[in-house]
mmCIF file of C-alpha atoms in Angstrom:
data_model
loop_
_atom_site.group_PDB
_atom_site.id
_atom_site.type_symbol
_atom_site.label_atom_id
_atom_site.label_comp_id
_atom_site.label_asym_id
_atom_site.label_seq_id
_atom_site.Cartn_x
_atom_site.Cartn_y
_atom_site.Cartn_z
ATOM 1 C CA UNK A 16 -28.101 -5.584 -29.981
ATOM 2 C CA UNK A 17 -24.998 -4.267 -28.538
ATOM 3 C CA UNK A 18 -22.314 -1.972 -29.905
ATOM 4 C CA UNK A 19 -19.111 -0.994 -28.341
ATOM 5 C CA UNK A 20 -19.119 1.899 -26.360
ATOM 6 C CA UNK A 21 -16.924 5.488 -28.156
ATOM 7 C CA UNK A 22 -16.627 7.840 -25.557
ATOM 8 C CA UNK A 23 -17.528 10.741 -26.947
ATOM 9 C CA UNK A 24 2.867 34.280 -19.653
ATOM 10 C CA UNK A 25 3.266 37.639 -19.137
ATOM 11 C CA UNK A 26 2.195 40.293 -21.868
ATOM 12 C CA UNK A 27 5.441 41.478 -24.017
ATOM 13 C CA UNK A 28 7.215 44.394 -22.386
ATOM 14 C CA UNK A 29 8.280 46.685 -25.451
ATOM 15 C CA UNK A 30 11.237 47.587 -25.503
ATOM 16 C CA UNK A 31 12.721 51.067 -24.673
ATOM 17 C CA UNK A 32 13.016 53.320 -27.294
ATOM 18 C CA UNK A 33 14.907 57.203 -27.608
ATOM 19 C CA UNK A 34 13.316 60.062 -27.776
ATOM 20 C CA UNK A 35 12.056 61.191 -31.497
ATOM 21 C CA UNK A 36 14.914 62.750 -33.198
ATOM 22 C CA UNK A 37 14.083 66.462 -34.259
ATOM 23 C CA UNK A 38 13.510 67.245 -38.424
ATOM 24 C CA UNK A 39 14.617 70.665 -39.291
ATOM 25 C CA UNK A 40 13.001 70.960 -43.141
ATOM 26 C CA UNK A 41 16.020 73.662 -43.276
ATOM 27 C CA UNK A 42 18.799 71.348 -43.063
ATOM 28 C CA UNK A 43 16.933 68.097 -44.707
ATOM 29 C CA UNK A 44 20.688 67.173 -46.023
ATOM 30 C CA UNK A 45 22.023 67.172 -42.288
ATOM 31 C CA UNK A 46 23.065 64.134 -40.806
ATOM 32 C CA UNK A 47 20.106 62.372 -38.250
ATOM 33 C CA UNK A 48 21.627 61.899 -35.021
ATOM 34 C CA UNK A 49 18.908 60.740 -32.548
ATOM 35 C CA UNK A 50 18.938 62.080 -29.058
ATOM 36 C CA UNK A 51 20.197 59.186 -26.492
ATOM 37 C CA UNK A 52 17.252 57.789 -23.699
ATOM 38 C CA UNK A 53 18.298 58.962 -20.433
ATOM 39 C CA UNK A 54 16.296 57.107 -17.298
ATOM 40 C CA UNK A 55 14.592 60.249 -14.805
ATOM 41 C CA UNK A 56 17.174 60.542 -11.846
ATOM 42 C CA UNK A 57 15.473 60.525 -8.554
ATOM 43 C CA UNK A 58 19.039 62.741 -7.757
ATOM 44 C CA UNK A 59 18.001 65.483 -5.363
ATOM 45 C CA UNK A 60 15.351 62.760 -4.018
ATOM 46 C CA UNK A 61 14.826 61.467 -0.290
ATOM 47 C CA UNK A 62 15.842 58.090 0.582
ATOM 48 C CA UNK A 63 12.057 57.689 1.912
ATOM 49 C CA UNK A 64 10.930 59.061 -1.379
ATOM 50 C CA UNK A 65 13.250 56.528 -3.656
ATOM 51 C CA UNK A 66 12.154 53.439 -1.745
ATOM 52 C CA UNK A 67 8.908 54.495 -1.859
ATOM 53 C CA UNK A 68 9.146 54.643 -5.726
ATOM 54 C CA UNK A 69 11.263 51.122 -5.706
ATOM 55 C CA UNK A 70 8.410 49.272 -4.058
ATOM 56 C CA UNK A 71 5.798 50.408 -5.998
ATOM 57 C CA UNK A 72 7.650 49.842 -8.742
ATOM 58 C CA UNK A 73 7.805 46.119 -7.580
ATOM 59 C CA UNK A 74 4.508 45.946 -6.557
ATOM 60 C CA UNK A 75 3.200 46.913 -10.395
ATOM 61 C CA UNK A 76 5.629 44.496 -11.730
ATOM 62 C CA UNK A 77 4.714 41.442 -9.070
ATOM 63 C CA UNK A 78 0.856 42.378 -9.111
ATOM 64 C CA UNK A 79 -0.901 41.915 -5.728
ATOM 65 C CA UNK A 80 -0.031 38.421 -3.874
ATOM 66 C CA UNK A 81 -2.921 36.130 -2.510
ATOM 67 C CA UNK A 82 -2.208 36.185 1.583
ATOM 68 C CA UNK A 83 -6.217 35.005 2.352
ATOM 69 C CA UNK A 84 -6.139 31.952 3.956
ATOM 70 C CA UNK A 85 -9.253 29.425 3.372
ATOM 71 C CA UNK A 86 -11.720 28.292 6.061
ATOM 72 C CA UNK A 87 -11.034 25.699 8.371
ATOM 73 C CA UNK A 88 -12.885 22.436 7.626
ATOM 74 C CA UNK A 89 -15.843 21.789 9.721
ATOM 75 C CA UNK A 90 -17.539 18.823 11.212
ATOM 76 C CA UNK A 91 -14.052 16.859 12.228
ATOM 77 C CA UNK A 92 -14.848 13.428 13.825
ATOM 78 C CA UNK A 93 -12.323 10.502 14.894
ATOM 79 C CA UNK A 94 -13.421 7.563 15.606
ATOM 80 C CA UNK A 95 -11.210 3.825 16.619
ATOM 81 C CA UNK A 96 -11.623 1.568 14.144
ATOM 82 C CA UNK A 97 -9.499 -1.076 15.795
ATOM 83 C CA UNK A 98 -6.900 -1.270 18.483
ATOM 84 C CA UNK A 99 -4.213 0.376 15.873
ATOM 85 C CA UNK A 100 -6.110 2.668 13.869
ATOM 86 C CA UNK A 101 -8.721 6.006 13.717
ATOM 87 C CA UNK A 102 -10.805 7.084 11.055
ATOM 88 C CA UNK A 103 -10.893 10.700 10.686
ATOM 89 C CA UNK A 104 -13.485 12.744 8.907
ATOM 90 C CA UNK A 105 -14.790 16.082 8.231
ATOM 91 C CA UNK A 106 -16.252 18.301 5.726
ATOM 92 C CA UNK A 107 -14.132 20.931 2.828
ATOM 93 C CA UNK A 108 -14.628 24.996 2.928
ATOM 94 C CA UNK A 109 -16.862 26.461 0.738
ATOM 95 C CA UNK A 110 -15.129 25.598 -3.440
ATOM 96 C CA UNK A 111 -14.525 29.412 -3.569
ATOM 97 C CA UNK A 112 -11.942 29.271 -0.720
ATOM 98 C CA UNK A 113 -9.868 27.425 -3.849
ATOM 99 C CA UNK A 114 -8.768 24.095 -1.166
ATOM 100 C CA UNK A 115 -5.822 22.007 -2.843
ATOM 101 C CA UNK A 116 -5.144 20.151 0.028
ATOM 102 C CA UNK A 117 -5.437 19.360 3.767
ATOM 103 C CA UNK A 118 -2.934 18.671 6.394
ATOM 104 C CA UNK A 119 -4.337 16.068 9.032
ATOM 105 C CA UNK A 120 -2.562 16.440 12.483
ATOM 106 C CA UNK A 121 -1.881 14.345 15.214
ATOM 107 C CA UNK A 122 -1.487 16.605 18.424
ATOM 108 C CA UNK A 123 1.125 19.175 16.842
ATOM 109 C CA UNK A 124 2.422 16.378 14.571
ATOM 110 C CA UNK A 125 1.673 16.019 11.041
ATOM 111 C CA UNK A 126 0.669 12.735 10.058
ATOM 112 C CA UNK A 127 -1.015 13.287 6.751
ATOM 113 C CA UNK A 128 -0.998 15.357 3.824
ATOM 114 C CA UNK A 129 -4.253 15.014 1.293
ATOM 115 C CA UNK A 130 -5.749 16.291 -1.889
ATOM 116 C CA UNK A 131 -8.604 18.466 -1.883
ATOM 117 C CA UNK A 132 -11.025 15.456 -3.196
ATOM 118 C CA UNK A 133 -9.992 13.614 0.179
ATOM 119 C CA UNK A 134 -12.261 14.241 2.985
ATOM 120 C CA UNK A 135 -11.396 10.699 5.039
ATOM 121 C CA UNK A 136 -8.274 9.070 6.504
ATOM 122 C CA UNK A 137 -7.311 5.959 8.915
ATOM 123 C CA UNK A 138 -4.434 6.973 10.999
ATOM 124 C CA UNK A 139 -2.981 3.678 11.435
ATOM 125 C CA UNK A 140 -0.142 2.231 13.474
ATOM 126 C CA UNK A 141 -1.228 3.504 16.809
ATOM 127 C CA UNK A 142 -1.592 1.900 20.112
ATOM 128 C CA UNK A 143 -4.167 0.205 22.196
ATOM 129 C CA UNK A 144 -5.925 1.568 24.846
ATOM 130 C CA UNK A 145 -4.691 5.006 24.291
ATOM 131 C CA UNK A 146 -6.572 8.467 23.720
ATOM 132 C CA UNK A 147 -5.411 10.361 20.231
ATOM 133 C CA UNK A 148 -6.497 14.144 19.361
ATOM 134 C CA UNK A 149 -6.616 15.013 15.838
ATOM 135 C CA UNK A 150 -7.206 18.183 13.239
ATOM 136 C CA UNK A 151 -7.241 19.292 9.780
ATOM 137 C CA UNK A 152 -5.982 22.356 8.146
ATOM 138 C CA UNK A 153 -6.771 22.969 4.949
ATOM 139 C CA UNK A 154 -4.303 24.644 2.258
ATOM 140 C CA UNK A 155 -4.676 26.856 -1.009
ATOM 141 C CA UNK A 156 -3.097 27.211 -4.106
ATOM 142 C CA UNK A 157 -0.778 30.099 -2.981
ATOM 143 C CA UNK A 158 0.442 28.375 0.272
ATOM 144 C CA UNK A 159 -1.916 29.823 2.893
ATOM 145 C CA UNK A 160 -3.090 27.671 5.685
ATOM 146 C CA UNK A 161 -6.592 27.734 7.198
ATOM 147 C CA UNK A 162 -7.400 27.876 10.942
ATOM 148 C CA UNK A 163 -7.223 24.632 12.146
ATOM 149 C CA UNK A 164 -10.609 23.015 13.006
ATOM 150 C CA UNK A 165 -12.012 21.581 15.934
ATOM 151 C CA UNK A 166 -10.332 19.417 17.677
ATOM 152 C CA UNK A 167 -11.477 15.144 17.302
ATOM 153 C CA UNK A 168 -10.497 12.999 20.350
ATOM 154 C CA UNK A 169 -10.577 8.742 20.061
ATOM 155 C CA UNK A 170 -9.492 6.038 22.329
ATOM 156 C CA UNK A 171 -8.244 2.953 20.892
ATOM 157 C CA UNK A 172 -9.933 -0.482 22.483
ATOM 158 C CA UNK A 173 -7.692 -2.849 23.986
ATOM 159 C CA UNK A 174 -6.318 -4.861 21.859
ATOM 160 C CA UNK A 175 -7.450 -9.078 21.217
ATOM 161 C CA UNK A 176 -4.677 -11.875 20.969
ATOM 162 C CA UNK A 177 -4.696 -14.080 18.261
ATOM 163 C CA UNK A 178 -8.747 -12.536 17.081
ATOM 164 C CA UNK A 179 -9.218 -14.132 13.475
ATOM 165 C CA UNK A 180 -12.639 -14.237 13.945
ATOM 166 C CA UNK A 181 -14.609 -11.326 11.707
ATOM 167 C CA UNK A 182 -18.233 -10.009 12.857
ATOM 168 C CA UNK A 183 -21.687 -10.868 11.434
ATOM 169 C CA UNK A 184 -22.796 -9.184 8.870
ATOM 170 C CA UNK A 185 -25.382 -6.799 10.059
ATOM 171 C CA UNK A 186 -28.574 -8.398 9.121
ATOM 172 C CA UNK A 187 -30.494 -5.977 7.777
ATOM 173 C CA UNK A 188 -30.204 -2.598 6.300
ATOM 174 C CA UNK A 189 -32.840 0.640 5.523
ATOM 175 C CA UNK A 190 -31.974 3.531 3.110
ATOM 176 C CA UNK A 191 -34.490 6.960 2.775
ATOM 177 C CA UNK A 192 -33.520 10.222 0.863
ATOM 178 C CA UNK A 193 -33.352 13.160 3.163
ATOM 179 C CA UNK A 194 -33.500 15.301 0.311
ATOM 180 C CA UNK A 195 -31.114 15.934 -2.885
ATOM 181 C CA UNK A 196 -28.074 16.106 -1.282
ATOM 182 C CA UNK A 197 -28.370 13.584 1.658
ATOM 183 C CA UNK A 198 -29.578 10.577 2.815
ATOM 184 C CA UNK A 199 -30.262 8.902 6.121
ATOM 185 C CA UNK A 200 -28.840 4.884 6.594
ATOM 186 C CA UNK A 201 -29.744 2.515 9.169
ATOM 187 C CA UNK A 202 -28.910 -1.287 10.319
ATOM 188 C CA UNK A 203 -29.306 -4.015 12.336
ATOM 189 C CA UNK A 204 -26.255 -4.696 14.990
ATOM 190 C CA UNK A 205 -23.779 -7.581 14.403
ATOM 191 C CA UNK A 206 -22.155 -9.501 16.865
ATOM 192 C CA UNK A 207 -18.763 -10.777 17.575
ATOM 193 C CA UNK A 208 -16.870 -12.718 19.929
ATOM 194 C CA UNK A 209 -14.483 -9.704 21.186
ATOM 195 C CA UNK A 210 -17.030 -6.831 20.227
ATOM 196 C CA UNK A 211 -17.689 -5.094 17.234
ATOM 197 C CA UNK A 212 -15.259 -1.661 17.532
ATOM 198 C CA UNK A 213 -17.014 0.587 14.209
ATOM 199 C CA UNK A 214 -19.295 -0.156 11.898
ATOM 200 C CA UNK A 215 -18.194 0.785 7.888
ATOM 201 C CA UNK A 216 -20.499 2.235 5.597
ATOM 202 C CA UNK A 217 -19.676 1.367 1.579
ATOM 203 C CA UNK A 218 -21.289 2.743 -1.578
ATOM 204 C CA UNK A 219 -20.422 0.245 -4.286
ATOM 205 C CA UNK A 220 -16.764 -0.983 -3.229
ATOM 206 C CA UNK A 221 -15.552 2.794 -1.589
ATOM 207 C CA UNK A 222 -15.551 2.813 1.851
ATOM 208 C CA UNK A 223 -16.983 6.162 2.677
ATOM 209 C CA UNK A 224 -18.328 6.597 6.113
ATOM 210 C CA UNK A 225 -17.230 4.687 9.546
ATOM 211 C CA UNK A 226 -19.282 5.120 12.957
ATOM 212 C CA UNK A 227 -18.464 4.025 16.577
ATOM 213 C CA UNK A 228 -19.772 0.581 18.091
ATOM 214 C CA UNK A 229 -23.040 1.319 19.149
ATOM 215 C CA UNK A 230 -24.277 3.753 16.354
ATOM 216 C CA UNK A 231 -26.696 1.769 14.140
ATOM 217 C CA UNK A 232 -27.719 4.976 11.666
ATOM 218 C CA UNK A 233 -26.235 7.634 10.376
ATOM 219 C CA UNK A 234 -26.502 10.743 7.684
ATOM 220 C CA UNK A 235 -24.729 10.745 4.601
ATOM 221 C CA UNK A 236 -24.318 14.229 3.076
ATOM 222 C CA UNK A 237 -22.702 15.755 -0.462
ATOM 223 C CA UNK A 238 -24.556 13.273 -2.678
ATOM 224 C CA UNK A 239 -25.341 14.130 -6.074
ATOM 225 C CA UNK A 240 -29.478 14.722 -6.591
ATOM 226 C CA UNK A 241 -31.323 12.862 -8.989
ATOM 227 C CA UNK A 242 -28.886 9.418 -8.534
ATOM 228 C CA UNK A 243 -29.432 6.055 -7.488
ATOM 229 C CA UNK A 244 -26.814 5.098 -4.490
ATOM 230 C CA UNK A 245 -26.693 1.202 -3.323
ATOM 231 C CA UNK A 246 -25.094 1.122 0.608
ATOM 232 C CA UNK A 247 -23.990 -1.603 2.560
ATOM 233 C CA UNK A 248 -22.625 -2.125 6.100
ATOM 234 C CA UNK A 249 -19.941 -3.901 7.389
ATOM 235 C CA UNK A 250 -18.651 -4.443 11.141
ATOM 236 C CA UNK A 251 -15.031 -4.464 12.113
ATOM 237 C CA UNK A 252 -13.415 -5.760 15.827
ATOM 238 C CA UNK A 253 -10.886 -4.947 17.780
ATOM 239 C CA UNK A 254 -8.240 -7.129 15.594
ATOM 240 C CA UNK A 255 -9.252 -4.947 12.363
ATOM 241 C CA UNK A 256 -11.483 -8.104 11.188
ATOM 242 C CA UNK A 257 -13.853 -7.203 8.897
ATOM 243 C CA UNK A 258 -17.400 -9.050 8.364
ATOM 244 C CA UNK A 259 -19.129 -9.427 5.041
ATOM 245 C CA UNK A 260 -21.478 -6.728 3.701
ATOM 246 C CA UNK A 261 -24.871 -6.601 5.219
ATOM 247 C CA UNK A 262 -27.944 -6.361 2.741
ATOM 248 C CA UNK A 263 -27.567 -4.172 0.369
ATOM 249 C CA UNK A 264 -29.854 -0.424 0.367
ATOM 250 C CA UNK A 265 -30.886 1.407 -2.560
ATOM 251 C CA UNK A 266 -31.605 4.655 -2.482
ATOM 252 C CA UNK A 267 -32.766 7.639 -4.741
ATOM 253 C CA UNK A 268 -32.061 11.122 -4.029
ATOM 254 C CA UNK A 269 -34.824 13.581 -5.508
ATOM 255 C CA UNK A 270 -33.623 16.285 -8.347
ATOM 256 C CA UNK A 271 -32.398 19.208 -6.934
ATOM 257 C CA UNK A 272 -34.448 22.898 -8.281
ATOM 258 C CA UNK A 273 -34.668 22.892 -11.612
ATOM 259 C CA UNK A 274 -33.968 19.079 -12.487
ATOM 260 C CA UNK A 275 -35.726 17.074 -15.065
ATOM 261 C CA UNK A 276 -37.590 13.889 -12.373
ATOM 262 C CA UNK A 277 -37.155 10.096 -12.816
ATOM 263 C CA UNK A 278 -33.942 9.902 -15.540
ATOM 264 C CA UNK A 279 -32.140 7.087 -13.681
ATOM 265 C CA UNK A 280 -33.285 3.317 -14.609
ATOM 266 C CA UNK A 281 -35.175 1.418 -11.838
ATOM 267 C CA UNK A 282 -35.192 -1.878 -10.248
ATOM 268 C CA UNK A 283 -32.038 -2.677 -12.270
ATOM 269 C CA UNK A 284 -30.905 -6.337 -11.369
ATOM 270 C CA UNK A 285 -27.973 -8.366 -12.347
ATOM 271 C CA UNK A 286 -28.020 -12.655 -12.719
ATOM 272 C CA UNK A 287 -24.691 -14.441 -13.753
ATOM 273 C CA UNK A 288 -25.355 -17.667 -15.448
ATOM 274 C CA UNK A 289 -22.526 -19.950 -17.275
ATOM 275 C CA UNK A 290 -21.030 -17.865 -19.886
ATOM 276 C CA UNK A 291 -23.500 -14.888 -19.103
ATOM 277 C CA UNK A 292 -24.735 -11.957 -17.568
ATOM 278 C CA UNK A 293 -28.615 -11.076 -17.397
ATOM 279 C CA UNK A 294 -29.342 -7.515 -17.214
ATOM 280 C CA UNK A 295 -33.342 -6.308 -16.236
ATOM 281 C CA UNK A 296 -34.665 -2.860 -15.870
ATOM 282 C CA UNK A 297 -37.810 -0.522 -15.639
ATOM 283 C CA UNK A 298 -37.290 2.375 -18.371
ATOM 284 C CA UNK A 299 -37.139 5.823 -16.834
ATOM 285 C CA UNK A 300 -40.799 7.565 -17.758
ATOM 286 C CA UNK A 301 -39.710 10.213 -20.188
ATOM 287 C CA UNK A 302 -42.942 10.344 -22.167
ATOM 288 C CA UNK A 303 -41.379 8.194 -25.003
ATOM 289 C CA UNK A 304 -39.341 4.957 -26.049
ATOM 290 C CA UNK A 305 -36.067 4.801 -24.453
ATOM 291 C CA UNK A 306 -34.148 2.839 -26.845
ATOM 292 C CA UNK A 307 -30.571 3.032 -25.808
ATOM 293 C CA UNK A 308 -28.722 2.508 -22.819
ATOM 294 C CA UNK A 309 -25.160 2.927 -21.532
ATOM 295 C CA UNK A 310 -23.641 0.037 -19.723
ATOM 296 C CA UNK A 311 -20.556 0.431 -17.219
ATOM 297 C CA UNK A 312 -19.168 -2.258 -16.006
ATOM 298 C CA UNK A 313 -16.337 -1.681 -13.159
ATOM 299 C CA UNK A 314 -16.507 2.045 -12.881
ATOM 300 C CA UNK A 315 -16.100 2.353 -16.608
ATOM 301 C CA UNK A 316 -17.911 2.812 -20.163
ATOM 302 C CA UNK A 317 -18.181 -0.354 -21.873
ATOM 303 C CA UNK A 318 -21.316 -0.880 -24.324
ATOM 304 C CA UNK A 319 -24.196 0.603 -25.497
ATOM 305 C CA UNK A 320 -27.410 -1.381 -25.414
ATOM 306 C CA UNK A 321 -29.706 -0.722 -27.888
ATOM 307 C CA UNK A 322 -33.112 -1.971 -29.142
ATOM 308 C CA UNK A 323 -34.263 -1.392 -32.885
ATOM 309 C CA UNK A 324 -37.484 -0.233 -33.893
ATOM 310 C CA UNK A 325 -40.018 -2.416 -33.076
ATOM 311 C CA UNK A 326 -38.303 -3.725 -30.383
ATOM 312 C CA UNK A 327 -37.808 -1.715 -27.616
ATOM 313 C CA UNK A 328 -39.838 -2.974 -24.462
ATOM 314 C CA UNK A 329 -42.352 -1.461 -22.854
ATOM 315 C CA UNK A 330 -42.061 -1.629 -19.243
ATOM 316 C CA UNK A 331 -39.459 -4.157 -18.457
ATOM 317 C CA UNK A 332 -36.455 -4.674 -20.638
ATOM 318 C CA UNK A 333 -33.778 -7.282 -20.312
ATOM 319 C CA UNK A 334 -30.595 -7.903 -21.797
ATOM 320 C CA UNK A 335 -28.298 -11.175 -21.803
ATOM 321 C CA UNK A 336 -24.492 -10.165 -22.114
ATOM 322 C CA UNK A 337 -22.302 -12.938 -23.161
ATOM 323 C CA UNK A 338 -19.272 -12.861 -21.425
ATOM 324 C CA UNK A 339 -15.733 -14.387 -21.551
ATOM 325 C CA UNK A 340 -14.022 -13.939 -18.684
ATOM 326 C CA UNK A 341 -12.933 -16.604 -16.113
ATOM 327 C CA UNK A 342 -15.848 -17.831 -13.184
ATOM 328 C CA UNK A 343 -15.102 -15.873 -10.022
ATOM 329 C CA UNK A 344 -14.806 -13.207 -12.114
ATOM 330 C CA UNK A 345 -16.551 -9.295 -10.039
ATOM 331 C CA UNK A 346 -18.256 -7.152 -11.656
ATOM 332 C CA UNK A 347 -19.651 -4.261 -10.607
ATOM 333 C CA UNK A 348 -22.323 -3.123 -13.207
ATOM 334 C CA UNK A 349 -24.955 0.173 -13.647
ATOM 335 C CA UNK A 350 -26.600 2.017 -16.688
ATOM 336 C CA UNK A 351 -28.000 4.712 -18.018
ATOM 337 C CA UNK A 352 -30.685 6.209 -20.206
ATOM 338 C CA UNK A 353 -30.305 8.222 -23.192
ATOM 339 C CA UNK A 354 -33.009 10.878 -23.075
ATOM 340 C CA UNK A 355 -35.431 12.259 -25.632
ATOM 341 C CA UNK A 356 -33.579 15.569 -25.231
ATOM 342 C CA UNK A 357 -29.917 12.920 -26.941
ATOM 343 C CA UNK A 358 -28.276 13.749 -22.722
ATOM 344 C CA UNK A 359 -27.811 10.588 -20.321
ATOM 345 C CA UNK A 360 -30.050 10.319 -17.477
ATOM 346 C CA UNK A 361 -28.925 9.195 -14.096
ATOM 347 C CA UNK A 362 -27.447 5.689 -13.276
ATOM 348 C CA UNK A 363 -29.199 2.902 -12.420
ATOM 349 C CA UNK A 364 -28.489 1.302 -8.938
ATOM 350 C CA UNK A 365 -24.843 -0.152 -9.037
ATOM 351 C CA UNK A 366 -25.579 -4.114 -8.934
ATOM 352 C CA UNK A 367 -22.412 -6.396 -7.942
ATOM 353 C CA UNK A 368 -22.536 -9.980 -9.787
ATOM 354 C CA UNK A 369 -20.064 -13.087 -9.785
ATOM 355 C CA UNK A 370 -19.058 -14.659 -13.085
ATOM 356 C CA UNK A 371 -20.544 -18.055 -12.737
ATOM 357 C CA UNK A 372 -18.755 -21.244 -14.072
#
């Protein structure tokens, strides 16, 4: 049974006020005249001494200004991705530095300006056969500017007249968890007529990794613990041609200290038939019936599966969704568990189906 998815100035100055007026209880009938506020004179003051009081007089009103500058970001690499462009990477400061963006340079020249949540860019519209030097500077809320971090060199490949023709896919493709946060990925090679230039590493549809010609693994760091990630590889040339994906890889990270194990779904699979979509699953082992499941579908919330009493599987459950959409139709589709404790668990691996006609 399915149901749709509900997701769940500056403090007041007072004013200035005279001094209190003076009650004689011998004239109580006299008129109250209260004495007028006169500001101290610094008359009879240095000039040193008067400036000193006028700045720290400013300096109480303006508070203390942030002039720390955040780290430089770390682990800068460039790498040609085809005869007119460069991938550039590298790795944020520490969250405390308070990053809200970075400044990618070119030589002296800036050539791109990034949020803080942006740790990847293709400099594009450069030539062939040339050598490129690039860095990052990262920027704070208040304007200061980190060090700028080691310097990434590249040479673009010649470039290929009239090259239309993409690379193989890479024909095979290995996932293991290094630990919670990372995970090492390795392929086959592919092949191409001109020579594959960089090879493109995607989780789901995001592009998020891209590695020279003859690199066939790589680490992949800053990933969440507990989660199910599904990789895939593709090979670019010279002419930016891009081959299909290679086989897909799943792979788990563990739970970081403290974590609850096992939350996410496993061996979740996707089949499109005519008018349909057939979801199966292993439910996670949380010592009881798992009987509801959240479904996204494209990155977003869209149902919630759930099996009555009496029905939930044990072992391996399945569910057909009907769907309405037009043949040819992607979708990119993952779920997860709700736990004994009423939390979700982790996604499922992220499975990418084809409406069929």
């Amino acid at each position: 049974m399915s149901r749709p998815f509900r997701g769940a100035g500056r403090p007041d100055v007072p004013e200035e006020e005279g001094a209190p007026a003076v009650h004689d209880p011998a004239a109580r009938t006299a008129p109250h005249h209260p004495r007028p506020f006169r500001r101290p004179s610094v008359r009879g003051t240095t000039p040193a001494l008067a400036l000193t009081l006028a700045l720290a007089a400013l300096l109480s009103a303006c508070g203390t200004s942030d002039t720390t500058p955040p780290a430089a970001p770390t682990g800068l690499t460039a790498q040609a991705g085809s005869a007119t462009t460069v991938h550039v990477m590298w790795q944020s400061p520490a969250p405390s530095d308070g990053v809200t963006s970075f400044l990618v340079f070119q030589a002296d020249r800036l050539v791109r300006e990034l949020p803080a949540d942006k740790t990847m860019t293709d400099i594009t519209g450069l030539a062939p056969q040339t050598a490129y030097a690039f860095t990052v500077r990262a920027r704070d809320a208040a304007g200061n500017t980190s060090p700028a971090a080691a310097t990434a060199s590249a040479t673009t490949p010649a470039a290929k007249a009239e090259d239309r023709q993409a690379p193989t896919a890479p024909p095979r493709t290995e996932g293991q968890a290094l630990g919670p946060t990372s995970a090492r990925l390795t392929w086959a090679a592919a092949t191409d007529d001109t020579g594959v230039t960089a090879y493109d590493v995607y989780q789901g549809d995001a592009r998020i990794h891209t590695v020279g010609p003859g690199v066939t693994t790589t680490v992949l760091e800053d990933l969440r613990p507990d989660s199910v990630y599904t990789f895939t590889v593709k090979a670019r040339d010279g002419a930016d041609n891009s081959s299909p994906a290679g086989p897909a890889a799943d792979v788990t990270t563990p739970p970081g200290p403290g974590q609850r194990t096992g939350t996410a779904p496993a061996d979740f699979t996707a089949a499109a038939s005519p008018g349909a979509v057939t979801l199966a699953w292993t439910a996670p082992a949380t010592g009881r019936e798992t009987s509801e499941y959240e479904l996204y579908v494209n990155g977003r919330p869209t149902t919630v599966i759930q099996f009555g009493a009496g029905a939930v599987p044990s072992g391996r459950a399945e569910h057909r969704l009907t769907v309405a959409e037009p043949p040819g139709t992607v979708w990119t589709v993952k779920l997860r568990a709700r736990l004994p404790d009423g939390t979700w668990g982790a996604f499922s691996a992220e499975r990418r189906v084809v409406l069929a006609s």
